[in-house]
XYZ file of C-alpha atoms in Angstrom:
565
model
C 0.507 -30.252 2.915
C -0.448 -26.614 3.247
C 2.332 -24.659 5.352
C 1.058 -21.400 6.925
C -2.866 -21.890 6.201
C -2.877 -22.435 10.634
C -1.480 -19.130 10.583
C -4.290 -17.394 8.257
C -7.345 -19.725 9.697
C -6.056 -17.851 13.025
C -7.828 -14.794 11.424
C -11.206 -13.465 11.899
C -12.396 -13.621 8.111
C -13.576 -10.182 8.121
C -9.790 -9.149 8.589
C -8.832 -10.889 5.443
C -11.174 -9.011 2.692
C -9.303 -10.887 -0.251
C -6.670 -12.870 -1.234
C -3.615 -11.499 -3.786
C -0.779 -13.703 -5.056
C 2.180 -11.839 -6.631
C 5.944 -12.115 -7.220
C 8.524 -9.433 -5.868
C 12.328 -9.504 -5.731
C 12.330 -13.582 -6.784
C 9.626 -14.347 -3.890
C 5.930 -14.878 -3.958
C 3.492 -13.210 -1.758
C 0.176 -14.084 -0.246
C -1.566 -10.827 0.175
C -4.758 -11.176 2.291
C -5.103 -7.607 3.957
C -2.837 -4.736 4.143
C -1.389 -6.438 7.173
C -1.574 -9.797 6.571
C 1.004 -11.183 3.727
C 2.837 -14.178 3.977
C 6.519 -14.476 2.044
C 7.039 -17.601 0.166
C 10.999 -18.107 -1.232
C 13.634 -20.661 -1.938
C 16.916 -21.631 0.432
C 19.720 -23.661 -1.418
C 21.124 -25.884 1.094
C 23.492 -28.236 -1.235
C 21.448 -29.994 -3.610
C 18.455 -29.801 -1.455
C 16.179 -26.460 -2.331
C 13.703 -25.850 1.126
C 11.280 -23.567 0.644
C 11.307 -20.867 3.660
C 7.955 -19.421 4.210
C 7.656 -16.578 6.343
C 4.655 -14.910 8.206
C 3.724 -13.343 11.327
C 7.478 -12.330 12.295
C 8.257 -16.384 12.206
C 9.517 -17.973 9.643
C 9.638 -22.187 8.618
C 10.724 -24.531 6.668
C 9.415 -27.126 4.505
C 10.662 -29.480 1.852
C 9.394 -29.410 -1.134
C 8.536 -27.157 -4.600
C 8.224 -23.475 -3.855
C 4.787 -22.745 -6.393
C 3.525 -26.517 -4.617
C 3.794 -25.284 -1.356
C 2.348 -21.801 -1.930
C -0.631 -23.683 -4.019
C -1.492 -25.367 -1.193
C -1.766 -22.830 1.110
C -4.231 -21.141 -1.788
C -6.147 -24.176 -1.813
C -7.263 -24.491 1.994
C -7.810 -20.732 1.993
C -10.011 -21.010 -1.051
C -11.856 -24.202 -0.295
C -12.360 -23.191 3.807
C -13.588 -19.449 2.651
C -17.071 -18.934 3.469
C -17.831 -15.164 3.402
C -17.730 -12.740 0.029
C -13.935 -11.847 -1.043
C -13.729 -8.259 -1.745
C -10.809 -9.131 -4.673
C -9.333 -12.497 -5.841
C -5.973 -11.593 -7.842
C -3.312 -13.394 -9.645
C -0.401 -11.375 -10.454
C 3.204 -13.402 -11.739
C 4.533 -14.579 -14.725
C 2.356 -16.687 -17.018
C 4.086 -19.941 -16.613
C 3.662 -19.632 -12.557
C -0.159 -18.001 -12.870
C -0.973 -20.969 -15.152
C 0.127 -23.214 -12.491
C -1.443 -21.122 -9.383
C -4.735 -21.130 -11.935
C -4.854 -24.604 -11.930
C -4.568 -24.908 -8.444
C -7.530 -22.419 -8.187
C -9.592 -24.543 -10.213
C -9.067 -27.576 -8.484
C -10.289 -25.729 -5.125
C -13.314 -23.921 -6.398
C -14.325 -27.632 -7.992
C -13.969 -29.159 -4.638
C -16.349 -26.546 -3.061
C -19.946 -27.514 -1.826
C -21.041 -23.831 -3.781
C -19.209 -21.473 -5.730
C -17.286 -18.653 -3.947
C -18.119 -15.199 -3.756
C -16.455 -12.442 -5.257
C -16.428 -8.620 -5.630
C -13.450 -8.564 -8.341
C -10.991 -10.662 -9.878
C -7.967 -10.698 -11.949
C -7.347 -13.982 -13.102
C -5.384 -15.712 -16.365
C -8.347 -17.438 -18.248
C -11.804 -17.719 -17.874
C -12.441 -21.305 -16.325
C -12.304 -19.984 -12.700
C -14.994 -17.461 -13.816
C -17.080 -20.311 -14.259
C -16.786 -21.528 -10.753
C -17.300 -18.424 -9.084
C -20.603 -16.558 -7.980
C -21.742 -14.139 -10.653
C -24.172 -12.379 -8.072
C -22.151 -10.527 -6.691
C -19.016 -9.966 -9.062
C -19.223 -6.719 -10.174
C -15.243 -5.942 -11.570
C -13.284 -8.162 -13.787
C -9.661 -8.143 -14.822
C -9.214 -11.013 -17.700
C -5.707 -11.932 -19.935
C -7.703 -14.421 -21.883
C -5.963 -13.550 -25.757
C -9.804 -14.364 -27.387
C -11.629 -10.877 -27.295
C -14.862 -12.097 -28.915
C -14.887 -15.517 -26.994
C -14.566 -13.293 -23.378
C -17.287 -11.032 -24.099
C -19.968 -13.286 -25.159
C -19.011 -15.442 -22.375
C -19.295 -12.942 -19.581
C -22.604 -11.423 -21.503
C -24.173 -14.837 -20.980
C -22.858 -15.632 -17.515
C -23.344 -12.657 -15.463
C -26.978 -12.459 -13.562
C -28.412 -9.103 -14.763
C -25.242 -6.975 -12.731
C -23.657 -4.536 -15.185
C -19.454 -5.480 -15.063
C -16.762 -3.327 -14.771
C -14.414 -5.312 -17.155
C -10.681 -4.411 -17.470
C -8.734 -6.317 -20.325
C -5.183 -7.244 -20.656
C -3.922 -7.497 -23.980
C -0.304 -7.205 -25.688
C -0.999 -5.245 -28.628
C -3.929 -3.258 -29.489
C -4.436 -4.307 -33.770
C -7.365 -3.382 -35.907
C -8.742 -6.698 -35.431
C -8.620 -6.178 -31.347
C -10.089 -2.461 -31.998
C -13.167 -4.280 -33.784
C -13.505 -6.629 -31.144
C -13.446 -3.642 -28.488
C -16.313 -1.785 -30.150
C -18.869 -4.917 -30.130
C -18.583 -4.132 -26.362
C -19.693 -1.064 -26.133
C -23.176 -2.479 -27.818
C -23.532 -4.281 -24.576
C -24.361 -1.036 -22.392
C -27.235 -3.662 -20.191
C -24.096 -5.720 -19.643
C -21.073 -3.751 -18.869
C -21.296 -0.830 -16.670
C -17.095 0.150 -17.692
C -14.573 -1.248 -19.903
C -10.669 -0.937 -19.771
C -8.313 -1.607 -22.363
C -4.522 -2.265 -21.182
C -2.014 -3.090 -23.567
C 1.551 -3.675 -24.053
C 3.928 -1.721 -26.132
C 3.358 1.243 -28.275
C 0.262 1.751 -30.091
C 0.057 2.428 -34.233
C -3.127 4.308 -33.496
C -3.200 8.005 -33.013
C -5.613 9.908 -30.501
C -7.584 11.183 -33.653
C -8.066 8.465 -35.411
C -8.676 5.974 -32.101
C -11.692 9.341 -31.796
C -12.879 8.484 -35.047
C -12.949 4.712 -35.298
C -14.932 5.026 -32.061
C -17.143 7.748 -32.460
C -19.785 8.558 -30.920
C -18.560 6.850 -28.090
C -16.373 8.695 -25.685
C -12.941 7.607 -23.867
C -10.387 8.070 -21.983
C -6.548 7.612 -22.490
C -3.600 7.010 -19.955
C -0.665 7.294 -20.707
C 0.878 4.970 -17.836
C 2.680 1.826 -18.339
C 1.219 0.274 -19.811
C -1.269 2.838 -21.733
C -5.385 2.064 -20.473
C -7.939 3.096 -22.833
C -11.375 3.695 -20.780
C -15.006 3.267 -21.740
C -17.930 4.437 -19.416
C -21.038 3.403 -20.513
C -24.689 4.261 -19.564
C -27.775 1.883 -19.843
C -30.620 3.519 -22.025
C -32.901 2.515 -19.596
C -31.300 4.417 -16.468
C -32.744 7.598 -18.076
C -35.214 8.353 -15.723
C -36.856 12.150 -15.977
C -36.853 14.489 -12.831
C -40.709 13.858 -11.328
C -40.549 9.874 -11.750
C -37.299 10.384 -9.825
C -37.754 12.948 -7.159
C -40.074 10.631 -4.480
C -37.331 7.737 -4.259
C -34.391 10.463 -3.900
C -36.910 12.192 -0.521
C -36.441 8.432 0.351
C -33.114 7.826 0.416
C -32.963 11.284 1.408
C -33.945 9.927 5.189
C -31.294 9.994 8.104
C -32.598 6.878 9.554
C -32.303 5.196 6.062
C -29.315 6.235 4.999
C -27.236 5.527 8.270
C -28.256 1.844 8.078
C -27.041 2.092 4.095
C -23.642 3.883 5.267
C -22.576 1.343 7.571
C -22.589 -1.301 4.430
C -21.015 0.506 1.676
C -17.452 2.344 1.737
C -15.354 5.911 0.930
C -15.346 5.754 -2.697
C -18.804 4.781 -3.160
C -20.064 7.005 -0.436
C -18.800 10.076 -2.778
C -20.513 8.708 -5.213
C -23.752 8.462 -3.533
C -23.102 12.278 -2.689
C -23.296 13.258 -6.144
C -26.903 11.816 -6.991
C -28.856 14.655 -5.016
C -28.502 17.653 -2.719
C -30.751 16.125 -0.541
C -28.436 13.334 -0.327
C -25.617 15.082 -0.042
C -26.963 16.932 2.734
C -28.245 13.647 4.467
C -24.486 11.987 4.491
C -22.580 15.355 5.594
C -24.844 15.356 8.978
C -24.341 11.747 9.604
C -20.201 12.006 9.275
C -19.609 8.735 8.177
C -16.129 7.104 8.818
C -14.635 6.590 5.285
C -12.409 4.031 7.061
C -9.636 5.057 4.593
C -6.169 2.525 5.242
C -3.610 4.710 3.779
C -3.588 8.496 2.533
C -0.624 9.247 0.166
C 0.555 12.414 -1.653
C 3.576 12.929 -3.973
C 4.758 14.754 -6.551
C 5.233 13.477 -10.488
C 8.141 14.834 -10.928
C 9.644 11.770 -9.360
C 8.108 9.773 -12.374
C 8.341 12.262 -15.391
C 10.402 15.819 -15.106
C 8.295 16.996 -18.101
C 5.440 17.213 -15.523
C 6.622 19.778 -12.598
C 2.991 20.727 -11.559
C 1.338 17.446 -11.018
C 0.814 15.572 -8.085
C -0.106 12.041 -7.093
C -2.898 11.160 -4.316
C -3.430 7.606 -3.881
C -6.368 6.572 -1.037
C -6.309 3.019 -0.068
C -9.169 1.894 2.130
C -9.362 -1.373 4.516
C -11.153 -3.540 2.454
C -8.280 -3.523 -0.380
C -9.570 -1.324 -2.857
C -7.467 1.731 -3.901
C -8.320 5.362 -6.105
C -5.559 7.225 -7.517
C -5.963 10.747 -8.310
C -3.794 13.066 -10.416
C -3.708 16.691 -9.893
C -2.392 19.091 -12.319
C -1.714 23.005 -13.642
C -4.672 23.427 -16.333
C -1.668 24.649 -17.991
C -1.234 20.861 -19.861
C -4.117 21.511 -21.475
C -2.078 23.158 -24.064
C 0.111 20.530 -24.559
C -0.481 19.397 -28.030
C -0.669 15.350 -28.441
C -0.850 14.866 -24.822
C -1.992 11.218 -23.917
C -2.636 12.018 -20.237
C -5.142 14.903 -20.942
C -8.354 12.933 -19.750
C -6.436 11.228 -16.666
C -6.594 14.330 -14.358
C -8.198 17.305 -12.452
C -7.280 20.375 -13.574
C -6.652 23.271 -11.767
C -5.879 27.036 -12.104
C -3.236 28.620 -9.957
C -4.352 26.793 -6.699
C -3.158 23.293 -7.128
C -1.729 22.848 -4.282
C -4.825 24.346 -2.197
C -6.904 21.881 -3.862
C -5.267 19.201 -3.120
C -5.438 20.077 0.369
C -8.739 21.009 0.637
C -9.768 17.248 -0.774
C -7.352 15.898 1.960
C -9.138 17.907 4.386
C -12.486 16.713 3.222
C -11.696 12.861 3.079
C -9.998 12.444 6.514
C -12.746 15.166 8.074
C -14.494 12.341 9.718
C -12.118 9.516 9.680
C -12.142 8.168 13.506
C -11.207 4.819 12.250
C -7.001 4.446 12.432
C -5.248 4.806 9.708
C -3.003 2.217 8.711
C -0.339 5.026 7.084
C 0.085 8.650 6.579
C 2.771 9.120 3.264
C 3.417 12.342 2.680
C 6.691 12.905 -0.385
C 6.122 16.797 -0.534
C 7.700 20.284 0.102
C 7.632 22.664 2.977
C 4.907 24.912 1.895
C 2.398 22.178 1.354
C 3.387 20.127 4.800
C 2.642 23.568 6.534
C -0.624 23.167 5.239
C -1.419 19.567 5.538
C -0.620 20.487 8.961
C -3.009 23.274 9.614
C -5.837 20.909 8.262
C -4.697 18.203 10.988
C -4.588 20.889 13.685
C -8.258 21.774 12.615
C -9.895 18.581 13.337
C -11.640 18.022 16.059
C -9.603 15.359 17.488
C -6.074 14.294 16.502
C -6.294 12.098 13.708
C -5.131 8.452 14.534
C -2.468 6.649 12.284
C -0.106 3.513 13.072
C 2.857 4.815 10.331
C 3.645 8.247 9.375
C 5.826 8.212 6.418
C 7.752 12.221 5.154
C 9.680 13.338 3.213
C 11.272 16.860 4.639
C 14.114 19.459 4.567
C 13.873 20.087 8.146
C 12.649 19.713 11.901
C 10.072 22.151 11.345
C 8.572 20.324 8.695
C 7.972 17.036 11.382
C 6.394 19.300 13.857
C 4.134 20.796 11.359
C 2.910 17.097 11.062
C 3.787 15.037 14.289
C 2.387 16.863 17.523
C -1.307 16.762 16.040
C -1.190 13.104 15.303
C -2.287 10.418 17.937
C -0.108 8.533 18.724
C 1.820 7.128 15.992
C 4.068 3.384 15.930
C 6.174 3.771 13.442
C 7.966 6.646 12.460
C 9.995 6.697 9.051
C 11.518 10.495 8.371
C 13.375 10.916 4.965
C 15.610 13.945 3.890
C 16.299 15.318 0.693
C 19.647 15.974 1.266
C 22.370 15.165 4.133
C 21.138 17.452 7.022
C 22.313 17.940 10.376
C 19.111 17.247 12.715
C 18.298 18.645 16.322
C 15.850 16.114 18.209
C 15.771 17.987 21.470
C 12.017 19.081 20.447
C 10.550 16.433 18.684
C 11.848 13.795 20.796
C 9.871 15.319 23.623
C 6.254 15.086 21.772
C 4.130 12.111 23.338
C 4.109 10.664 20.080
C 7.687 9.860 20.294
C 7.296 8.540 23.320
C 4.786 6.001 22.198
C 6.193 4.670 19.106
C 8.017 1.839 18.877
C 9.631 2.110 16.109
C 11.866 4.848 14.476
C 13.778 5.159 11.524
C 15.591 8.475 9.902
C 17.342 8.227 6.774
C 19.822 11.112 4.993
C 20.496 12.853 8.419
C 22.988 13.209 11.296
C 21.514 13.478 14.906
C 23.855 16.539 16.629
C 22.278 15.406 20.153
C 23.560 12.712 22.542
C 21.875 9.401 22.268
C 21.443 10.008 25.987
C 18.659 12.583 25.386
C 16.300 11.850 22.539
C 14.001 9.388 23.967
C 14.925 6.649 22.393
C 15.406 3.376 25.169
C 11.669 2.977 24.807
C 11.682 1.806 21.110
C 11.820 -1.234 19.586
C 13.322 -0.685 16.556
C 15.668 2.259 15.462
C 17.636 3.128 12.674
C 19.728 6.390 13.158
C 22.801 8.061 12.560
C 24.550 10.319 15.204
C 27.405 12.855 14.716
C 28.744 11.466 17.414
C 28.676 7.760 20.173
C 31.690 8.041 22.784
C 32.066 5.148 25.277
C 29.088 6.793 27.901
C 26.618 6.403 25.098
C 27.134 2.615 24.703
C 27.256 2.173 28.574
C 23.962 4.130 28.433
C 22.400 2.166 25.860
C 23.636 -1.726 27.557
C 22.571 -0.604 30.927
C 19.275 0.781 29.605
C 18.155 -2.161 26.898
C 18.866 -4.939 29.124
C 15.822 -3.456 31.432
C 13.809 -3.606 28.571
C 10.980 -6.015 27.821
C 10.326 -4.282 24.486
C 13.551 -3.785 22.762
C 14.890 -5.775 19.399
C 17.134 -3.845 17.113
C 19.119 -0.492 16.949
C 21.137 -0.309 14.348
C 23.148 2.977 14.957
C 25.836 4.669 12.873
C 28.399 7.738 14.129
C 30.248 10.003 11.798
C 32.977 10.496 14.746
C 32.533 8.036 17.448
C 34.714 8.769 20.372
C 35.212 4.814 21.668
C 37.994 4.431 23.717
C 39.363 1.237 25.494
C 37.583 1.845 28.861
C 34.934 0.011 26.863
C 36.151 -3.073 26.893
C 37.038 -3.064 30.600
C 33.049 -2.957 31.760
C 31.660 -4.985 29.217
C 32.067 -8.868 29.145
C 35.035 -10.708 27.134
C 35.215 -9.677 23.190
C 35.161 -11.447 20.267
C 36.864 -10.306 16.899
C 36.039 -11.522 13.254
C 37.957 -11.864 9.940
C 36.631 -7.982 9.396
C 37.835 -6.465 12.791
C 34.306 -6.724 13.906
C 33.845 -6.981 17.803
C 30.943 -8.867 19.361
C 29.600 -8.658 23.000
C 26.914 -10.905 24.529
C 24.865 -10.361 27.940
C 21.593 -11.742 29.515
C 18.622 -10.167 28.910
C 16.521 -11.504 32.360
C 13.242 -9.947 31.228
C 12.843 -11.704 28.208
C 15.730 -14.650 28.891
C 17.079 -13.988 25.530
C 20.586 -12.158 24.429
C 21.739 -8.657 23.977
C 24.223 -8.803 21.286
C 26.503 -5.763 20.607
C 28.276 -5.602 17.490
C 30.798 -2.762 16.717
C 31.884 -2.123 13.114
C 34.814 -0.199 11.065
C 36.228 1.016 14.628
C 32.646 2.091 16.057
C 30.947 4.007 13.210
C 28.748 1.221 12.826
C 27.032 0.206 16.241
C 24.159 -2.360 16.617
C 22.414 -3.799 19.590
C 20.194 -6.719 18.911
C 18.248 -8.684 20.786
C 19.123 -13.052 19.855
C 18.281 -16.098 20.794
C 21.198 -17.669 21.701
C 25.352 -17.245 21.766
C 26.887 -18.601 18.946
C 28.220 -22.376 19.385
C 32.048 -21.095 18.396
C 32.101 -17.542 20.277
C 34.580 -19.055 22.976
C 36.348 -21.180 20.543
């Protein structure tokens, strides 16, 4: 009996673009959007094992087998789904992606006609066989036959060139051979990808000699990707026989209707094939509808690599690009794995990746799911300038930093609209005026804030902060006013649900307990407080901790059956 599939049918299907199924922290995840994920894990409850499956802030239970219950939930989505899925992806341990495979199968059989797919990452190459090939155009496979896979997939695909990545757990002569038959198939594959496990035998040279004269690419991630691009004969077209379809495309009219049906990554693309082109997409501005925009250093990876920086760019449909930046300086680096993974720049790294930030998000009207920004002063000060240059402020649901200061969060914050969530990290334990930033309007709209690695030096009683939903702060100081404030305040609110709030010197002091209702105390000298809230007819619980450095106002459902006892 499927458990939350009345949760995703809910769902417009153009909100859910794909479905992923992965593990994380011993519980599975259905992935069907960037908002939409549903948690899957097991309860013990004596010798009974429920499986608690949460989603959409609710959570239930259900008897049974945790991989049975989740498999069901696949198996309505997959057999009910009628539009194209932009990804289908399977991403656990073997023993549980055999299993979720098998339940795969046993959907797409049931189907009246085969699903549609854009890309998929599966364990074996049965469900291939059930889906669409029209309009599959990426692969991820870890079937352990090379040969068998790519005489398969040259047979079964309908004239689309693949973009086939391959999972494999060493990388042996014998798999090298079977790599190189690919690359004959340049009508059939449009990209191959090599992952592999473990260290390879094989040194750059001689992996440039076995393959020669075909070119690749090496990463040296975890684990290492070995990349293939190839080019169909045929798609060498000379200039004249070209030039009349590129005036073509070349036409406004044209090339809006062609925007509106293709996204960010391939728009740049498209950019590239003519300056005609090129010119024809920068006057029609098209929304690159991009979900999340990160930037971060390396050095939080590798601190061999000072001068390299991360920029990953997730768009709404799923899909993701990660781009490396780094100081062409690497380029000297003999035996260097990661030399054909990056863009290289000369002194202005920093500018350029800046400047490509301030070209992607140029015309993004759409809102942005989340602005993550891990990065220094000097570069925030910039990122800032290029928000304060657009021509409207640019619209994000979660802003994410990283920052030393205050004046790093108003470079950013004031030319934002407004903004949801806030989450503010520090590098180190700073003492943090609010007085300025809590007065921004995008303060004053978000509902939730949370500030890690700092101490507030204001009173609670003027940083804005009744408003909120959540909040996750720590004050230098909370005296007895404060939490009067805070009861008095919250219990008008229709909005509130959790402050968790922690003072370095709170100044509590027994007139407390004289204006608040009857006390209970706990085993750990905890103290517990319970009033009405009549907007919402739930309860305000107030819990004090270690003698009021640890303060937290939640919003329940009930009193406890034993409080009086």
């Amino acid at each position: 009996m499927a458990t939350a599939y009345h949760w995703i049918s809910s769902h417009p299907e153009e909100n859910l673009p794909g479905l992923a199924v992965y593990m994380k922290e011993g519980y599975l995840i259905i992935e069907l959007s960037n908002l939409v994920k549903i948690y899957y894990y097991e309860v013990s409850s004596g010798d009974q094992v429920i499986t608690r499956v949460k989603y959409g802030r609710k959570d239930t239970e259900v008897n049974g087998n945790l991989i049975q219950v989740v498999c069901e939930d696949i198996k309505e989505f997959l057999m009910n789904r009628k539009a194209t899925l932009n990804y289908l992806s399977v991403e656990t341990s073997y023993k549980i992606g055999d299993t979720i495979s098998e339940c795969m199968e046993s959907a797409l059989s049931d189907r009246s006609e085969k699903l549609r797919v854009k890309r998929i990452e599966v364990f074996n190459l049965d469900i291939l066989k059930l889906i669409d090939p029209e309009e599959l155009t990426s692969i991820c496979l870890r079937s352990p036959d090379i040969d068998e896979t790519v005489l398969f997939l040259r047979d079964w695909n309908q004239g689309c060139r693949l973009e086939v990545e391959f999972q494999m757990n060493t990388i042996s002569k014998e798999n090298m051979e079977s790599i190189k038959k690919w690359l004959g198939y340049s009508s059939n594959f449009n990209r191959i990808k090599i992952q592999f496990q473990g260290e390879s035998e094989w040194s750059q040279e001689q992996m440039i000699s076995f393959f020669k004269p075909f070119k690749f690419s090496i990463w040296r991630v975890y684990p290492p990707i070995i990349g293939f691009n190839l080019k169909d004969p045929s798609e060498d077209v000379d200039e004249k026989s070209s030039h009349t379809p590129m005036k073509v495309f070349a036409n406004p009219l044209l090339m809006e209707m062609i925007l509106e049906r293709i996204e960010w990554f391939d728009i740049q693309r498209l950019r590239k094939v003519s300056r005609d082109i090129r010119s024809c997409i920068d006057t029609l501005k098209p929304d690159p509808h991009i979900s999340r925009y990160v930037i971060q250093p390396w050095i939080e990876r590798d601190p061999d690599f000072p001068d390299t920086w991360d920029v990953i760019i997730y768009l709404w449909n799923g899909t993701k690009k990660l781009i490396r930046y780094r100081s062409r300086k690497f380029l000297q680096k003999e035996n260097d794995w990661h030399v054909n993974g990056f863009v290289y720049c000369e002194d202005q790294l920093i500018e350029r990746v800046v400047n490509d930030f301030k070209i992607n998000i140029e015309h993004q009207n759409s809102k942005m799911y989340c602005l993550d920004l891990k990065i220094d002063r000097r570069i925030l000060e910039m990122i800032g300038n290029v928000l304060k240059s657009r021509n409207s402020p640019l619209k994000v649901r979660w802003l994410r930093m990283r920052v030393i200061n205050e004046k790093d969060i108003m470079n950013i914050l004031p030319y934002l609209n407004s903004v949801d969530r806030i989450k503010i990290e520090f590098d180190s334990l700073l003492y943090l005026d609010l007085i300025d930033i809590s007065k921004l309007n995008q303060w004053k709209n978000a509902v939730e804030v949370n500030m890690y690695n700092c101490v507030i030096i204001n009173s609670i009683q003027v940083i804005n902060i009744i408003h909120l939903r959540k909040l996750s702060i720590t004050m230098n100081n909370i005296s007895t006013n404060d939490i009067i404030y805070l009861k008095e305040n919250l219990l008008k609110s229709a909005n509130f649900n959790k402050f968790n709030i922690r003072s370095f010197n709170p100044t509590i002091d027994d007139s407390l307990y004289t204006s608040l209702l009857p006390y209970r105390t706990d085993q750990q000298n905890r103290k517990y407080f319970y009033l009405s809230l009549p907007i919402s007819n739930r309860i305000l619980q107030i819990r004090f901790c270690e003698r009021g450095k640890y303060l937290y106002f939640e919003c329940v459902d009930s009193i406890p059956e034993n409080f009086f006892i």
